[in-house]
DNA sequence: CGGCTGATTGAATCAGATCAACTGCTGTGG
DNA sequence: CCACAGCAGTTGATCTGATTCAATCAGCCG
């Protein structure tokens, strides 16, 4: 069990490369949890007592409007930490979190973590880099949402996937409805955007797989975003 | 001059409460700069060599699309630090910065700052809290931009100002064109949104001053944002 | 084979962007 | 002191991309 925990911690990007002693300290305060798909981990407005890391599975972070429409802010997969924001601030969760698959998560209580940070400045620097990277991502997302139309945002998203999967034969990592929410739109509009890119000869789609026929063309469309 | 620098550093919220020795170290590497209104400090994509703090004046952070449309991400006033992100990543600035007023700024090269950070865990925690808060701000901004229509976003913005100014007799802190860019729209549409809220009896406007007649009504409109 | 869910398509509608004209204020210079 | 240039803001008319509503389709599972 403690082995599992240590191994899990070591695979969290936030803690990668930490000396063993540090990991052991963290292991003392961290908890390993198995969570079924569809479980809500926390909801917007609740006090932030713990932050999380994904060991396996997938978690989505979202905000809902009274109308019931939901905006997906992020999807976290294995190795990623999330919800550390309220931990530093001692405030409430700004968004809700729900598992998309059966998942294994690490939960780390706020109090213990602050202690560890105080003792290890290098860890603090690592955390700052992580936050900076996340910030950079949000800047890109805000620019996308407000400066671009849906087909252009989709082009940007596909190029992102291309960079992640190292191939032009993509397999969509999320159901299309989720992708729509991530791009700040709805399935119908996303569907039409896919069609538009196909009509322009930029991509070919069949089900959840997409072939990029003209990455340069896509890049031109998505230009100046991220 | 060195006096000015020290005094200026001490008034930056991020450095508040820092031991004198640390401040002196920062003073050695920091530069005080007087910058005229409208100057561009850096543009998105340039290598991030320095980060900044506002001593007096105002600086806006924004992204622009090839079309020329701009999205304002943030406006910083006296006492606030910005552009810390590239400090930790050693990469490029994710957005552009421009002075809105004649301003006095502190510029701090990243190398020296990292040194100070390493030595002072308290400062590191402060930076983390700052980055976290900014992150939270962006989460809210994304939710606003994607879940809401312009009059609703405006209502949210006015309530934000109300919280900041502790009064229902607001004075807009930015020219309306800038507010439009912050809300992800254009001056024409913002103007109509103001009119709409007035017609509904929620506010009264005259020039840059706005009186909130029905804060609850505004809150209902903006609900679920922030 | 139904029946559910996710995805697609079509038609109608709407919010916001665009284009253009106009107002009002400010500051500069003759 | 007035005139005019210049800019911020407003208003109106039009256009367009996206959402909404509704119907249909494909795949999957009991």
PDB file of C-alpha atoms in Angstrom, chain A residues 63-66 69-71 73 84-86 88-89 91-95 114 117-118 121-122 124-125 127-129 131-136 138-143 145-148 184 223-226, chain B residues 63-66 69-71 73 84-86 88-89 91-95 114 117-118 121-122 124-125 127-129 131-136 138-143 145-148 184 223-226:
ATOM      1  CA  UNK A  63     -18.810  25.072 -14.087  1.00  0.00           C
ATOM      2  CA  UNK A  64     -22.565  24.958 -14.479  1.00  0.00           C
ATOM      3  CA  UNK A  65     -24.911  27.834 -15.159  1.00  0.00           C
ATOM      4  CA  UNK A  66     -28.403  27.969 -13.666  1.00  0.00           C
ATOM      5  CA  UNK A  69     -25.447  24.427 -19.452  1.00  0.00           C
ATOM      6  CA  UNK A  70     -21.988  23.334 -18.457  1.00  0.00           C
ATOM      7  CA  UNK A  71     -18.617  24.717 -19.410  1.00  0.00           C
ATOM      8  CA  UNK A  73     -12.683  24.008 -18.003  1.00  0.00           C
ATOM      9  CA  UNK A  84      -4.393  22.906  -5.625  1.00  0.00           C
ATOM     10  CA  UNK A  85      -5.650  26.472  -6.049  1.00  0.00           C
ATOM     11  CA  UNK A  86      -7.960  26.555  -3.029  1.00  0.00           C
ATOM     12  CA  UNK A  88      -2.969  27.752  -1.302  1.00  0.00           C
ATOM     13  CA  UNK A  89      -5.706  30.247  -0.728  1.00  0.00           C
ATOM     14  CA  UNK A  91     -10.833  29.239   0.062  1.00  0.00           C
ATOM     15  CA  UNK A  92     -13.599  27.332  -1.693  1.00  0.00           C
ATOM     16  CA  UNK A  93     -13.401  25.272  -4.866  1.00  0.00           C
ATOM     17  CA  UNK A  94     -14.095  27.588  -7.809  1.00  0.00           C
ATOM     18  CA  UNK A  95     -15.458  24.778  -9.981  1.00  0.00           C
ATOM     19  CA  UNK A 114       1.644  23.649   3.483  1.00  0.00           C
ATOM     20  CA  UNK A 117       6.266  23.335   1.311  1.00  0.00           C
ATOM     21  CA  UNK A 118       7.689  25.433   4.060  1.00  0.00           C
ATOM     22  CA  UNK A 121      11.909  25.633  -1.261  1.00  0.00           C
ATOM     23  CA  UNK A 122      12.761  23.540  -4.330  1.00  0.00           C
ATOM     24  CA  UNK A 124       7.890  25.364  -3.976  1.00  0.00           C
ATOM     25  CA  UNK A 125       9.673  26.384  -7.165  1.00  0.00           C
ATOM     26  CA  UNK A 127       4.801  24.145  -7.831  1.00  0.00           C
ATOM     27  CA  UNK A 128       5.193  27.676  -9.133  1.00  0.00           C
ATOM     28  CA  UNK A 129       6.282  26.404 -12.522  1.00  0.00           C
ATOM     29  CA  UNK A 131       0.922  27.056 -11.841  1.00  0.00           C
ATOM     30  CA  UNK A 132       2.624  29.200 -14.437  1.00  0.00           C
ATOM     31  CA  UNK A 133       2.117  26.588 -17.098  1.00  0.00           C
ATOM     32  CA  UNK A 134      -1.537  26.283 -16.219  1.00  0.00           C
ATOM     33  CA  UNK A 135      -1.871  30.050 -16.368  1.00  0.00           C
ATOM     34  CA  UNK A 136      -0.350  30.055 -19.806  1.00  0.00           C
ATOM     35  CA  UNK A 138      -5.783  29.595 -19.644  1.00  0.00           C
ATOM     36  CA  UNK A 139      -4.496  32.644 -21.430  1.00  0.00           C
ATOM     37  CA  UNK A 140      -4.630  30.628 -24.625  1.00  0.00           C
ATOM     38  CA  UNK A 141      -8.094  29.332 -23.891  1.00  0.00           C
ATOM     39  CA  UNK A 142      -9.479  32.781 -23.176  1.00  0.00           C
ATOM     40  CA  UNK A 143      -7.987  34.102 -26.370  1.00  0.00           C
ATOM     41  CA  UNK A 145     -12.985  31.646 -26.793  1.00  0.00           C
ATOM     42  CA  UNK A 146     -13.191  35.335 -27.498  1.00  0.00           C
ATOM     43  CA  UNK A 147     -11.109  35.862 -30.591  1.00  0.00           C
ATOM     44  CA  UNK A 148     -12.071  32.897 -32.709  1.00  0.00           C
ATOM     45  CA  UNK A 184     -17.416  26.671 -25.579  1.00  0.00           C
ATOM     46  CA  UNK A 223      -3.144  31.057 -36.318  1.00  0.00           C
ATOM     47  CA  UNK A 224      -2.160  33.300 -33.449  1.00  0.00           C
ATOM     48  CA  UNK A 225      -3.841  31.131 -30.888  1.00  0.00           C
ATOM     49  CA  UNK A 226      -1.702  29.443 -28.245  1.00  0.00           C
TER      50      UNK A 226
ATOM     51  CA  UNK B  63      -4.088  39.236 -26.571  1.00  0.00           C
ATOM     52  CA  UNK B  64      -4.811  40.302 -30.102  1.00  0.00           C
ATOM     53  CA  UNK B  65      -6.206  38.374 -33.040  1.00  0.00           C
ATOM     54  CA  UNK B  66      -4.904  38.803 -36.585  1.00  0.00           C
ATOM     55  CA  UNK B  69      -9.651  42.507 -32.217  1.00  0.00           C
ATOM     56  CA  UNK B  70      -8.205  42.471 -28.738  1.00  0.00           C
ATOM     57  CA  UNK B  71      -9.129  40.607 -25.589  1.00  0.00           C
ATOM     58  CA  UNK B  73      -7.015  39.744 -19.813  1.00  0.00           C
ATOM     59  CA  UNK B  84       5.738  36.390 -13.329  1.00  0.00           C
ATOM     60  CA  UNK B  85       4.800  33.468 -15.526  1.00  0.00           C
ATOM     61  CA  UNK B  86       7.831  33.544 -17.831  1.00  0.00           C
ATOM     62  CA  UNK B  88       9.384  30.268 -13.878  1.00  0.00           C
ATOM     63  CA  UNK B  89       9.251  28.857 -17.357  1.00  0.00           C
ATOM     64  CA  UNK B  91       9.803  30.980 -22.105  1.00  0.00           C
ATOM     65  CA  UNK B  92       7.964  33.708 -23.960  1.00  0.00           C
ATOM     66  CA  UNK B  93       5.355  36.133 -22.712  1.00  0.00           C
ATOM     67  CA  UNK B  94       1.925  34.556 -23.234  1.00  0.00           C
ATOM     68  CA  UNK B  95       0.279  37.966 -23.792  1.00  0.00           C
ATOM     69  CA  UNK B 114      14.726  33.160  -8.740  1.00  0.00           C
ATOM     70  CA  UNK B 117      12.834  33.025  -4.170  1.00  0.00           C
ATOM     71  CA  UNK B 118      15.015  30.066  -3.406  1.00  0.00           C
ATOM     72  CA  UNK B 121       9.996  30.201   1.280  1.00  0.00           C
ATOM     73  CA  UNK B 122       7.633  32.870   2.561  1.00  0.00           C
ATOM     74  CA  UNK B 124       7.532  31.619  -2.553  1.00  0.00           C
ATOM     75  CA  UNK B 125       4.246  30.972  -0.789  1.00  0.00           C
ATOM     76  CA  UNK B 127       3.974  33.980  -5.258  1.00  0.00           C
ATOM     77  CA  UNK B 128       2.024  30.746  -5.224  1.00  0.00           C
ATOM     78  CA  UNK B 129      -0.962  32.451  -3.686  1.00  0.00           C
ATOM     79  CA  UNK B 131      -0.539  32.724  -9.159  1.00  0.00           C
ATOM     80  CA  UNK B 132      -3.403  30.770  -7.624  1.00  0.00           C
ATOM     81  CA  UNK B 133      -5.540  33.854  -7.319  1.00  0.00           C
ATOM     82  CA  UNK B 134      -4.822  34.784 -10.900  1.00  0.00           C
ATOM     83  CA  UNK B 135      -5.719  31.282 -11.951  1.00  0.00           C
ATOM     84  CA  UNK B 136      -8.999  31.583 -10.129  1.00  0.00           C
ATOM     85  CA  UNK B 138      -9.146  33.291 -15.227  1.00  0.00           C
ATOM     86  CA  UNK B 139     -11.486  30.453 -14.335  1.00  0.00           C
ATOM     87  CA  UNK B 140     -14.126  33.064 -13.598  1.00  0.00           C
ATOM     88  CA  UNK B 141     -13.365  34.980 -16.737  1.00  0.00           C
ATOM     89  CA  UNK B 142     -13.677  31.862 -18.861  1.00  0.00           C
ATOM     90  CA  UNK B 143     -16.985  31.008 -17.217  1.00  0.00           C
ATOM     91  CA  UNK B 145     -17.090  34.550 -21.513  1.00  0.00           C
ATOM     92  CA  UNK B 146     -18.627  31.227 -22.366  1.00  0.00           C
ATOM     93  CA  UNK B 147     -21.744  30.952 -20.244  1.00  0.00           C
ATOM     94  CA  UNK B 148     -23.159  34.434 -20.435  1.00  0.00           C
ATOM     95  CA  UNK B 184     -14.955  40.023 -24.842  1.00  0.00           C
ATOM     96  CA  UNK B 223     -25.835  34.582 -11.044  1.00  0.00           C
ATOM     97  CA  UNK B 224     -23.465  31.657 -11.036  1.00  0.00           C
ATOM     98  CA  UNK B 225     -20.598  33.845 -12.181  1.00  0.00           C
ATOM     99  CA  UNK B 226     -17.648  34.397  -9.833  1.00  0.00           C
TER     100      UNK B 226
END
